[in-house]
PDB file of C-alpha atoms in Angstrom:
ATOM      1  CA  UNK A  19      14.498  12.061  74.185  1.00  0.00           C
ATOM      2  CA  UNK A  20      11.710  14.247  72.873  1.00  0.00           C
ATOM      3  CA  UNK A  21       9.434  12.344  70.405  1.00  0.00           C
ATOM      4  CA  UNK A  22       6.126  12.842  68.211  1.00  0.00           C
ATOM      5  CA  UNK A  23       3.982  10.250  66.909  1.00  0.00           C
ATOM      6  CA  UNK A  24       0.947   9.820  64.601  1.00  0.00           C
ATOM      7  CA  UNK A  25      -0.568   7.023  63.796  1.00  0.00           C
ATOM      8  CA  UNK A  26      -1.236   7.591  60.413  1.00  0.00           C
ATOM      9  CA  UNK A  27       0.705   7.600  57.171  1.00  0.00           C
ATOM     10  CA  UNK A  28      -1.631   7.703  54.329  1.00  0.00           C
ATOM     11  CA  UNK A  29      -5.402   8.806  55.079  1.00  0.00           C
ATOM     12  CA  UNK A  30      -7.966   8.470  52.078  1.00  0.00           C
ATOM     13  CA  UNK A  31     -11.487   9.860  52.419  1.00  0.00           C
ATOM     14  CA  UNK A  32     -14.265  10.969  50.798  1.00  0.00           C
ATOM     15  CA  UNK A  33     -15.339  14.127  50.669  1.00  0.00           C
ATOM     16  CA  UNK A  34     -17.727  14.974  53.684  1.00  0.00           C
ATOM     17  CA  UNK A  35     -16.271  12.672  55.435  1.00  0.00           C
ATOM     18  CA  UNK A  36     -14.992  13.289  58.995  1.00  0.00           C
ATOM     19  CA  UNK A  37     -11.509  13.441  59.803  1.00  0.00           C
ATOM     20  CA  UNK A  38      -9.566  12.556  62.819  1.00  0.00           C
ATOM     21  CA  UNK A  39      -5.716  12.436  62.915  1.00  0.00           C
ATOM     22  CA  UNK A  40      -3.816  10.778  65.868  1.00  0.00           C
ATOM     23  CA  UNK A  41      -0.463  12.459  67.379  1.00  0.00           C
ATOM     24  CA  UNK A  42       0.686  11.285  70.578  1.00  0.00           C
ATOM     25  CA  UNK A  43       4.022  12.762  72.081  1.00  0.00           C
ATOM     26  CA  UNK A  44       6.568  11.744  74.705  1.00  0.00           C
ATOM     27  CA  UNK A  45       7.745  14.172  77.550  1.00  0.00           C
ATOM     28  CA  UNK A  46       6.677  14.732  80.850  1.00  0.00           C
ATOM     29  CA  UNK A  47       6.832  18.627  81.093  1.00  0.00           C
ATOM     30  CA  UNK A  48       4.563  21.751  79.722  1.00  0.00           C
ATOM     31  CA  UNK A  49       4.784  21.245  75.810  1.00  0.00           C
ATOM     32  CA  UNK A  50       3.223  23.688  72.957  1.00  0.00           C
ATOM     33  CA  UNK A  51       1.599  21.773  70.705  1.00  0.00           C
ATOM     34  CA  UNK A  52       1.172  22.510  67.209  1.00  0.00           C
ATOM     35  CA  UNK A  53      -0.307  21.144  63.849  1.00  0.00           C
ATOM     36  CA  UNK A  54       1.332  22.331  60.373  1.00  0.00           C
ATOM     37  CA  UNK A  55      -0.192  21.400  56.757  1.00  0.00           C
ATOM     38  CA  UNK A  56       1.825  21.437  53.858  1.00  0.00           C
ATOM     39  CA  UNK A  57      -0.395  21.481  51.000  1.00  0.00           C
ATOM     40  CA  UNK A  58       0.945  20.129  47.421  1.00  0.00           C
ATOM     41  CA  UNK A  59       3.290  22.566  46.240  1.00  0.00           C
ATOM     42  CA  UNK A  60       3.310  25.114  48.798  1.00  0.00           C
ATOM     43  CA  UNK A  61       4.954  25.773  52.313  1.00  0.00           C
ATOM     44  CA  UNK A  62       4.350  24.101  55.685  1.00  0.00           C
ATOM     45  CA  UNK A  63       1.984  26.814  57.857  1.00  0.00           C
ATOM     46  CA  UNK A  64       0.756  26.670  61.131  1.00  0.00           C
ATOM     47  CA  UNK A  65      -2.806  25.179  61.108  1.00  0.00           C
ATOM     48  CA  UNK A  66      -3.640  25.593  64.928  1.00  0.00           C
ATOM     49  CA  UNK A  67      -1.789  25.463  68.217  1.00  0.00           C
ATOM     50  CA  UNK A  68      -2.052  24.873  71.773  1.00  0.00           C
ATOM     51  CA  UNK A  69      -0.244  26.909  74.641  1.00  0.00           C
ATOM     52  CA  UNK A  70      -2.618  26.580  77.740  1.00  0.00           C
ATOM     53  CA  UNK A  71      -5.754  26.927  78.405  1.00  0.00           C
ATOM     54  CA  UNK A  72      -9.243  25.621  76.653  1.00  0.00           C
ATOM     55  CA  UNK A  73      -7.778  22.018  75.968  1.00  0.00           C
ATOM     56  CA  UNK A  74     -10.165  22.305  72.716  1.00  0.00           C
ATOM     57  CA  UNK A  75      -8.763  24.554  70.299  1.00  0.00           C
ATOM     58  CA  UNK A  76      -9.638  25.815  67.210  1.00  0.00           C
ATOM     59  CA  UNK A  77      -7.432  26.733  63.415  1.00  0.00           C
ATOM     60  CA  UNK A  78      -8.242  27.857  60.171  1.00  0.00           C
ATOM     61  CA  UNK A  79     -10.344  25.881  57.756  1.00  0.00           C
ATOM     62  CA  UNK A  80     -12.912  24.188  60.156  1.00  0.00           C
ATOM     63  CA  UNK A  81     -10.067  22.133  61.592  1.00  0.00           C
ATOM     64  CA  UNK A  82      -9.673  21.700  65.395  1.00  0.00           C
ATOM     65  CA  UNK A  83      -7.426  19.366  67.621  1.00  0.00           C
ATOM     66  CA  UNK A  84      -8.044  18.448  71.452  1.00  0.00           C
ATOM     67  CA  UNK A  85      -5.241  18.455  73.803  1.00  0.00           C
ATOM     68  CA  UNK A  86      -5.678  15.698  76.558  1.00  0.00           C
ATOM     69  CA  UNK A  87      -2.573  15.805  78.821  1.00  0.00           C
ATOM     70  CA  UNK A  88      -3.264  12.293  80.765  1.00  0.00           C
ATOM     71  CA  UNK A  89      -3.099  10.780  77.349  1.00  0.00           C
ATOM     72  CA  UNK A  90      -0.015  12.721  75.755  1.00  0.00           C
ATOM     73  CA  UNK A  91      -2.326  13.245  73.086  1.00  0.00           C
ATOM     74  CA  UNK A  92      -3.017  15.964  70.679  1.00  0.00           C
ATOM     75  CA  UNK A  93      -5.203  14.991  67.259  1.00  0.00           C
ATOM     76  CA  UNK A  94      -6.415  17.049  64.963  1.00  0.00           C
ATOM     77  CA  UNK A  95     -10.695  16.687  63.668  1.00  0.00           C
ATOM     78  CA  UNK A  96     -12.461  18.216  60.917  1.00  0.00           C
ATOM     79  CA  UNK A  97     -16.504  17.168  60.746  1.00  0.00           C
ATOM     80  CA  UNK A  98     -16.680  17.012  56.971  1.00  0.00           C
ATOM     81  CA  UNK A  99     -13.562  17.530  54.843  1.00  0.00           C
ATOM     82  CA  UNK A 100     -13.489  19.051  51.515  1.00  0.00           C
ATOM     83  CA  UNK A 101     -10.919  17.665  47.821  1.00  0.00           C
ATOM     84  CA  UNK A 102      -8.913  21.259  49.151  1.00  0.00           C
ATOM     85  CA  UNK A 103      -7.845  19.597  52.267  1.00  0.00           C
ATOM     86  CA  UNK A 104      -5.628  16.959  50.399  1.00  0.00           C
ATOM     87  CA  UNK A 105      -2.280  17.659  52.251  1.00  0.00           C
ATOM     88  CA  UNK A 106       0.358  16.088  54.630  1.00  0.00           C
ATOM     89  CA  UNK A 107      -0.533  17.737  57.921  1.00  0.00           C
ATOM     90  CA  UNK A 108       2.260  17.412  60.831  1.00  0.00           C
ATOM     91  CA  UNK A 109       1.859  17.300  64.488  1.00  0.00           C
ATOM     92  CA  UNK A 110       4.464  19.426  66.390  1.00  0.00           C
ATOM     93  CA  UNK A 111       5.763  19.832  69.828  1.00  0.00           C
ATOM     94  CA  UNK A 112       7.777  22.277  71.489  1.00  0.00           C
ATOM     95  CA  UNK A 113       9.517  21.973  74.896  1.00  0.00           C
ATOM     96  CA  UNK A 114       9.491  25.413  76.569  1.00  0.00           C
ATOM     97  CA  UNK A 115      12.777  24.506  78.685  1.00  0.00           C
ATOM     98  CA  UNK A 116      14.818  22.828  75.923  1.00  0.00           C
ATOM     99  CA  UNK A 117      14.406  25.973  73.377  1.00  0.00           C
ATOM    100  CA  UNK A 118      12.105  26.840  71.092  1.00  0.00           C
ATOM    101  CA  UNK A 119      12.939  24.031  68.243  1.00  0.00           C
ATOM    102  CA  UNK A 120       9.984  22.311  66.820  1.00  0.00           C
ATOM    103  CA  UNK A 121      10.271  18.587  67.169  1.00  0.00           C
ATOM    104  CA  UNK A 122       8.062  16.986  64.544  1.00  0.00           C
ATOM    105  CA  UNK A 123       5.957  13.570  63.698  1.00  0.00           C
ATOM    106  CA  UNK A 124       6.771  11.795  60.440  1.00  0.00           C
ATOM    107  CA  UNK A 125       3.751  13.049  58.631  1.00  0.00           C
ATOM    108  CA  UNK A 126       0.315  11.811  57.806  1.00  0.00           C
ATOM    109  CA  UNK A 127      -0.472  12.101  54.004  1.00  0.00           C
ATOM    110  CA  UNK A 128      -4.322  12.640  53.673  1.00  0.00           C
ATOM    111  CA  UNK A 129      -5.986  12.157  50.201  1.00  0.00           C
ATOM    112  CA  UNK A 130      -9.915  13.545  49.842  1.00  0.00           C
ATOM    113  CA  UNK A 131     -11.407  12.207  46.351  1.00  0.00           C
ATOM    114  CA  UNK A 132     -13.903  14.149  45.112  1.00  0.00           C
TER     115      UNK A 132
ATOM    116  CA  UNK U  27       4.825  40.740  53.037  1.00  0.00           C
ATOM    117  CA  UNK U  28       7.570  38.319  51.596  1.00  0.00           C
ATOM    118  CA  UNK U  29       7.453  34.725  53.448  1.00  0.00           C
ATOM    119  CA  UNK U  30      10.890  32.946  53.942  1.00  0.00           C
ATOM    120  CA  UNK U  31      12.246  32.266  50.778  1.00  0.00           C
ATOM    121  CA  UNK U  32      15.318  29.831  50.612  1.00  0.00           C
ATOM    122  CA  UNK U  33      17.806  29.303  47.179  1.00  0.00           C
ATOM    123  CA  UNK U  34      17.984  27.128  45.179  1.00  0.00           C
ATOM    124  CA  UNK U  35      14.701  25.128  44.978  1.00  0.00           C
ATOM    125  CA  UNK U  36      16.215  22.293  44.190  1.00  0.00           C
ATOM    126  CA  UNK U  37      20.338  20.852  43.869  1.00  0.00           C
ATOM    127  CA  UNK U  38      21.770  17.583  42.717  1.00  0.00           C
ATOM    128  CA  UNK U  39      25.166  17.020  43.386  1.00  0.00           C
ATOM    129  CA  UNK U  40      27.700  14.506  43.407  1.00  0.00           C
ATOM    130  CA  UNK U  41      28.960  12.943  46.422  1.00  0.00           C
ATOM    131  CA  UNK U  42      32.369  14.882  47.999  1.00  0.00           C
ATOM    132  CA  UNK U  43      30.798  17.761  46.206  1.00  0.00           C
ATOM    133  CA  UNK U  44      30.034  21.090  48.310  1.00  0.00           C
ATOM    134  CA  UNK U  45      26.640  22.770  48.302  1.00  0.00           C
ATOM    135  CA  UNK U  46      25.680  26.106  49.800  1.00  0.00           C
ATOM    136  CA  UNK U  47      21.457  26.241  50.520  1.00  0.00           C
ATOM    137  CA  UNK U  48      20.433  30.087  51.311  1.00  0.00           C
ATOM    138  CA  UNK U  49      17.580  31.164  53.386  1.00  0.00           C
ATOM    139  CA  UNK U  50      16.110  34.330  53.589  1.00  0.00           C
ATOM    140  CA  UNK U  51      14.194  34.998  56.539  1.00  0.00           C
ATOM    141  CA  UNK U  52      11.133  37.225  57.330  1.00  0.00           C
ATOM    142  CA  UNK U  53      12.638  40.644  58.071  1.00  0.00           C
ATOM    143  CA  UNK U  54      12.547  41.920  61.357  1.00  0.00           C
ATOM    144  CA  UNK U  55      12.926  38.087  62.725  1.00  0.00           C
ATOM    145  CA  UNK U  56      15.759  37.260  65.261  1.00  0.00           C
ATOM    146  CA  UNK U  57      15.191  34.212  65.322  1.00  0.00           C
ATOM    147  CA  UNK U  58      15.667  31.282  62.082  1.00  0.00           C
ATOM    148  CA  UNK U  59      15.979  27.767  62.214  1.00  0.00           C
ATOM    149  CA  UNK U  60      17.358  24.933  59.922  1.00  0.00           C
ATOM    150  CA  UNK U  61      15.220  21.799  59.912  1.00  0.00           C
ATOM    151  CA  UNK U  62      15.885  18.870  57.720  1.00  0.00           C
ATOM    152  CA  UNK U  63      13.399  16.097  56.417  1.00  0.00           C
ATOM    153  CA  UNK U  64      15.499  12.813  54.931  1.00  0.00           C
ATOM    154  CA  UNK U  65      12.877  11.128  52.884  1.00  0.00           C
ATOM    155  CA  UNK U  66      10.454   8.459  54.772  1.00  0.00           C
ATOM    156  CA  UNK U  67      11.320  10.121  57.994  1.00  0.00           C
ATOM    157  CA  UNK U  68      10.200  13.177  59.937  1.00  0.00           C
ATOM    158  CA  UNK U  69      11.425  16.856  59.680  1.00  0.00           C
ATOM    159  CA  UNK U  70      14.034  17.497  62.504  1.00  0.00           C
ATOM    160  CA  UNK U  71      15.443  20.548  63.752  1.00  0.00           C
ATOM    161  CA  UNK U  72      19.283  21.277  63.068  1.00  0.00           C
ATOM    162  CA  UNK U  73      20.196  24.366  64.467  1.00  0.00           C
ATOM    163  CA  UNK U  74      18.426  27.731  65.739  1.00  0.00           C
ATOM    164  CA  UNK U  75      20.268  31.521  65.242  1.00  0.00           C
ATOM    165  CA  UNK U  76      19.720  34.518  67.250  1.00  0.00           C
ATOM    166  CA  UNK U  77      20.258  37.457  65.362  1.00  0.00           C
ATOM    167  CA  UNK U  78      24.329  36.208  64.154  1.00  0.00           C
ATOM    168  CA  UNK U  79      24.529  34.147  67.127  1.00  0.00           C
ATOM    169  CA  UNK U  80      24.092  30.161  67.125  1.00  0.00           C
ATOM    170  CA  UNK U  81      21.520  29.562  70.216  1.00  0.00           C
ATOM    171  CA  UNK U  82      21.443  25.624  69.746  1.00  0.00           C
ATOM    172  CA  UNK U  83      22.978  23.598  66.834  1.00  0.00           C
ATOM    173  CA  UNK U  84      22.482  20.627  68.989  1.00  0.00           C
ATOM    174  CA  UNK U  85      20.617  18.862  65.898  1.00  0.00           C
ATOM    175  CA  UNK U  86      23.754  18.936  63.065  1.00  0.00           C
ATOM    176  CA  UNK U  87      24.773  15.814  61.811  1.00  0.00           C
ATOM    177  CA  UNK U  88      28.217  15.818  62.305  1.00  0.00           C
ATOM    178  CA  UNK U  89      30.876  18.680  61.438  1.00  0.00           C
ATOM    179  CA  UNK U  90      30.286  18.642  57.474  1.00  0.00           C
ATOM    180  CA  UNK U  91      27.760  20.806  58.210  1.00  0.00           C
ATOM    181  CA  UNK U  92      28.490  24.967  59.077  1.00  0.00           C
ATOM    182  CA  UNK U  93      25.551  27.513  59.173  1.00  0.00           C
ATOM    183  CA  UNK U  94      26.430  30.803  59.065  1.00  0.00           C
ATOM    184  CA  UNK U  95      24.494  33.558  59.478  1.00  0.00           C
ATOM    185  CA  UNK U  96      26.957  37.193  59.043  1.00  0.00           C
ATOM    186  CA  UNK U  97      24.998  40.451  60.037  1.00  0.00           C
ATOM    187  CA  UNK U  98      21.855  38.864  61.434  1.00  0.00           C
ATOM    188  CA  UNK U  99      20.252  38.838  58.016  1.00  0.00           C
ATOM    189  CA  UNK U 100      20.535  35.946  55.696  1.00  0.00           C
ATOM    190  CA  UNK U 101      21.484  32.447  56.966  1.00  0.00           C
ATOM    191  CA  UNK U 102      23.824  29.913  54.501  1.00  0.00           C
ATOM    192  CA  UNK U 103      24.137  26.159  55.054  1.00  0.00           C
ATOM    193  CA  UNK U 104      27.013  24.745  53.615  1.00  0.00           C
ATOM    194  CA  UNK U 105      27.483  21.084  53.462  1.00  0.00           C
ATOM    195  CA  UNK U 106      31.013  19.895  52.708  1.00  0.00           C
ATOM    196  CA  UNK U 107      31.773  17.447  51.254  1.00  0.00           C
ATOM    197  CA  UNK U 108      28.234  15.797  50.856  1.00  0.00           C
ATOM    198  CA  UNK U 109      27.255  12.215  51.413  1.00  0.00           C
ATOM    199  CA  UNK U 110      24.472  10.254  49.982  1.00  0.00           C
ATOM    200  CA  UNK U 111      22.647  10.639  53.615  1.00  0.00           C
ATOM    201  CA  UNK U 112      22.627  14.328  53.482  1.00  0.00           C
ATOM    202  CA  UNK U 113      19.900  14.003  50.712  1.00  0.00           C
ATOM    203  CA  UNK U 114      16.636  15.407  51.712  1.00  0.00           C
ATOM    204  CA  UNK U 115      14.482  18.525  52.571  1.00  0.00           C
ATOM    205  CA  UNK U 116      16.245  21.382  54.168  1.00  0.00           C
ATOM    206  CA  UNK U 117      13.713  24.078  55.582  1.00  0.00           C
ATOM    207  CA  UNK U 118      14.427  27.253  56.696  1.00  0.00           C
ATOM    208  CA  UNK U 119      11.780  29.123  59.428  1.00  0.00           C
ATOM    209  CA  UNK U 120      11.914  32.139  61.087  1.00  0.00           C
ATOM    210  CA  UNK U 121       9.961  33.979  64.031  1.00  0.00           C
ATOM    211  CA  UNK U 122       9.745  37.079  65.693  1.00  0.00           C
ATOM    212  CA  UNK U 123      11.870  37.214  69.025  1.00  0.00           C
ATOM    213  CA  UNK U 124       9.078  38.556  72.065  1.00  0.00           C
ATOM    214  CA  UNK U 125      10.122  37.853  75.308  1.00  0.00           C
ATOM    215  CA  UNK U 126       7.852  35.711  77.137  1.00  0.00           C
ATOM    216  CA  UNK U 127       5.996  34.321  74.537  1.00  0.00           C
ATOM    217  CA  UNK U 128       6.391  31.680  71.852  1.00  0.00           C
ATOM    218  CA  UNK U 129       6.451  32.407  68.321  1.00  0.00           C
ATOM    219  CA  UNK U 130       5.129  31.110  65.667  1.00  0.00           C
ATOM    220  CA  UNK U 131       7.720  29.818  63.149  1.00  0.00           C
ATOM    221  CA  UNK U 132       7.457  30.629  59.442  1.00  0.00           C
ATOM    222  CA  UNK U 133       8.538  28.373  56.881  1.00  0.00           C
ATOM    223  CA  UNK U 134      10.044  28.685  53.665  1.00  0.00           C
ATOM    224  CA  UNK U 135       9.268  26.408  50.854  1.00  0.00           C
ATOM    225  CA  UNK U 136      12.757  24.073  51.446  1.00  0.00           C
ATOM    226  CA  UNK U 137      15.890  23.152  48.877  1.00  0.00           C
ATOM    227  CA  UNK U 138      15.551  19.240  48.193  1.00  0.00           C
ATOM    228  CA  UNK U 139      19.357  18.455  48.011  1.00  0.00           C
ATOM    229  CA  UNK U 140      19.824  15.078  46.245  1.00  0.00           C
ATOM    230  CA  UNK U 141      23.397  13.647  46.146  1.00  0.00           C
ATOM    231  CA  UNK U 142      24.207  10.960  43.886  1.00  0.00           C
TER     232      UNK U 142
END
């Protein structure tokens, strides 16, 4: 079965500090990738994604994530994060031949003090 | 534009008890999804629509659980009767169906269901 890790649960920086969550997922075919934020009080949206293509992508508010296939990996970087980006942020992976369902890691709580 | 928007926000029931969540999704989408998120664990799909039609519902729990989603619009989940396991976070999403292409799903902000 289909399955999404990260290695993180709770993440506590300082502000300016850089950033680097870890999501590694399990299945051997073409995946979409995806990373989702779900900031206190509001609803989960799509912070960047991955299709094909440049393996480095780019998503809204400074945040990127590298896709490196031999690896399974897919983690999300920011060079300097800011108090705003206090959030639980969610890696994602869909398999194009088993539907278009969104399997998801457990979460990775990050905390930026001010 | 409105997002998804799902009712109620919140529900505490008793076990046995039934519960219907709502979800509105965006309109114009085909597509919506049910995902759940128990506490401590990570969200997981439960079933996917198609306009009226159930595409996959490989993900319910077991058969106390019936979506429903009459005319294409509005999707219900009812659970019946509830357990203490069924507590969680039930999210509702939504995308445009394009053909040959993946689409982004749109959240709503989720019920949290807590049976005591």
């Amino acid at each position: 079965a289909q399955s999404v890790s990260q290695h993180n649960h709770h993440v506590i920086l300082s502000e300016a500090a850089s950033l680097e969550l870890g999501c590694n997922y399990s299945y051997g075919g073409t995946v979409n990738l995806f990373w989702y934020v779900q900031y206190p009080g509001q609803h989960l949206q799509l912070l960047l994604k991955y299709f094909s293509g440049d393996p480095l992508v780019k998503g809204i508010k400074g945040f990127e994530a590298e896709f490196i296939k031999s690896k399974f990996s897919f983690n999300l970087r920011k060079p300097s994060v800011q108090w705003s980006d206090t959030a639980e942020y969610f890696c994602a992976v869909n398999a194009p031949q088993a539907g278009t369902a969104l399997i998801f890691g457990k979460g990775t709580t990050l905390s930026v003090s001010s | 534009e409105a997002g998804v928007t799902q009712f109620p926000s919140h529900s505490v029931i008793e076990k046995g008890q039934t519960v219907t969540l709502r979800c509105d999704p965006i309109s114009g989408h085909d597509n919506l999804y049910w995902y759940r998120r128990v506490m401590g664990k990570e969200i997981k799909f439960l079933l996917h629509f198609v306009k009226e039609s159930k595409q996959d519902e490989s993900g319910m729990p077991n058969n106390r659980f019936l979506a429903e989603r009459t005319g294409g619009t509005y999707s219900t989940l009812k659970v019946q009767p509830a357990e203490l396991e069924d507590s969680g976070v039930y999210f509702c999403a939504s995308s445009l169906r394009l053909a040959g292409s993946y689409n982004e799903q749109f959240f709503g902000p989720g019920t949290r269901l807590t049976v005591l």
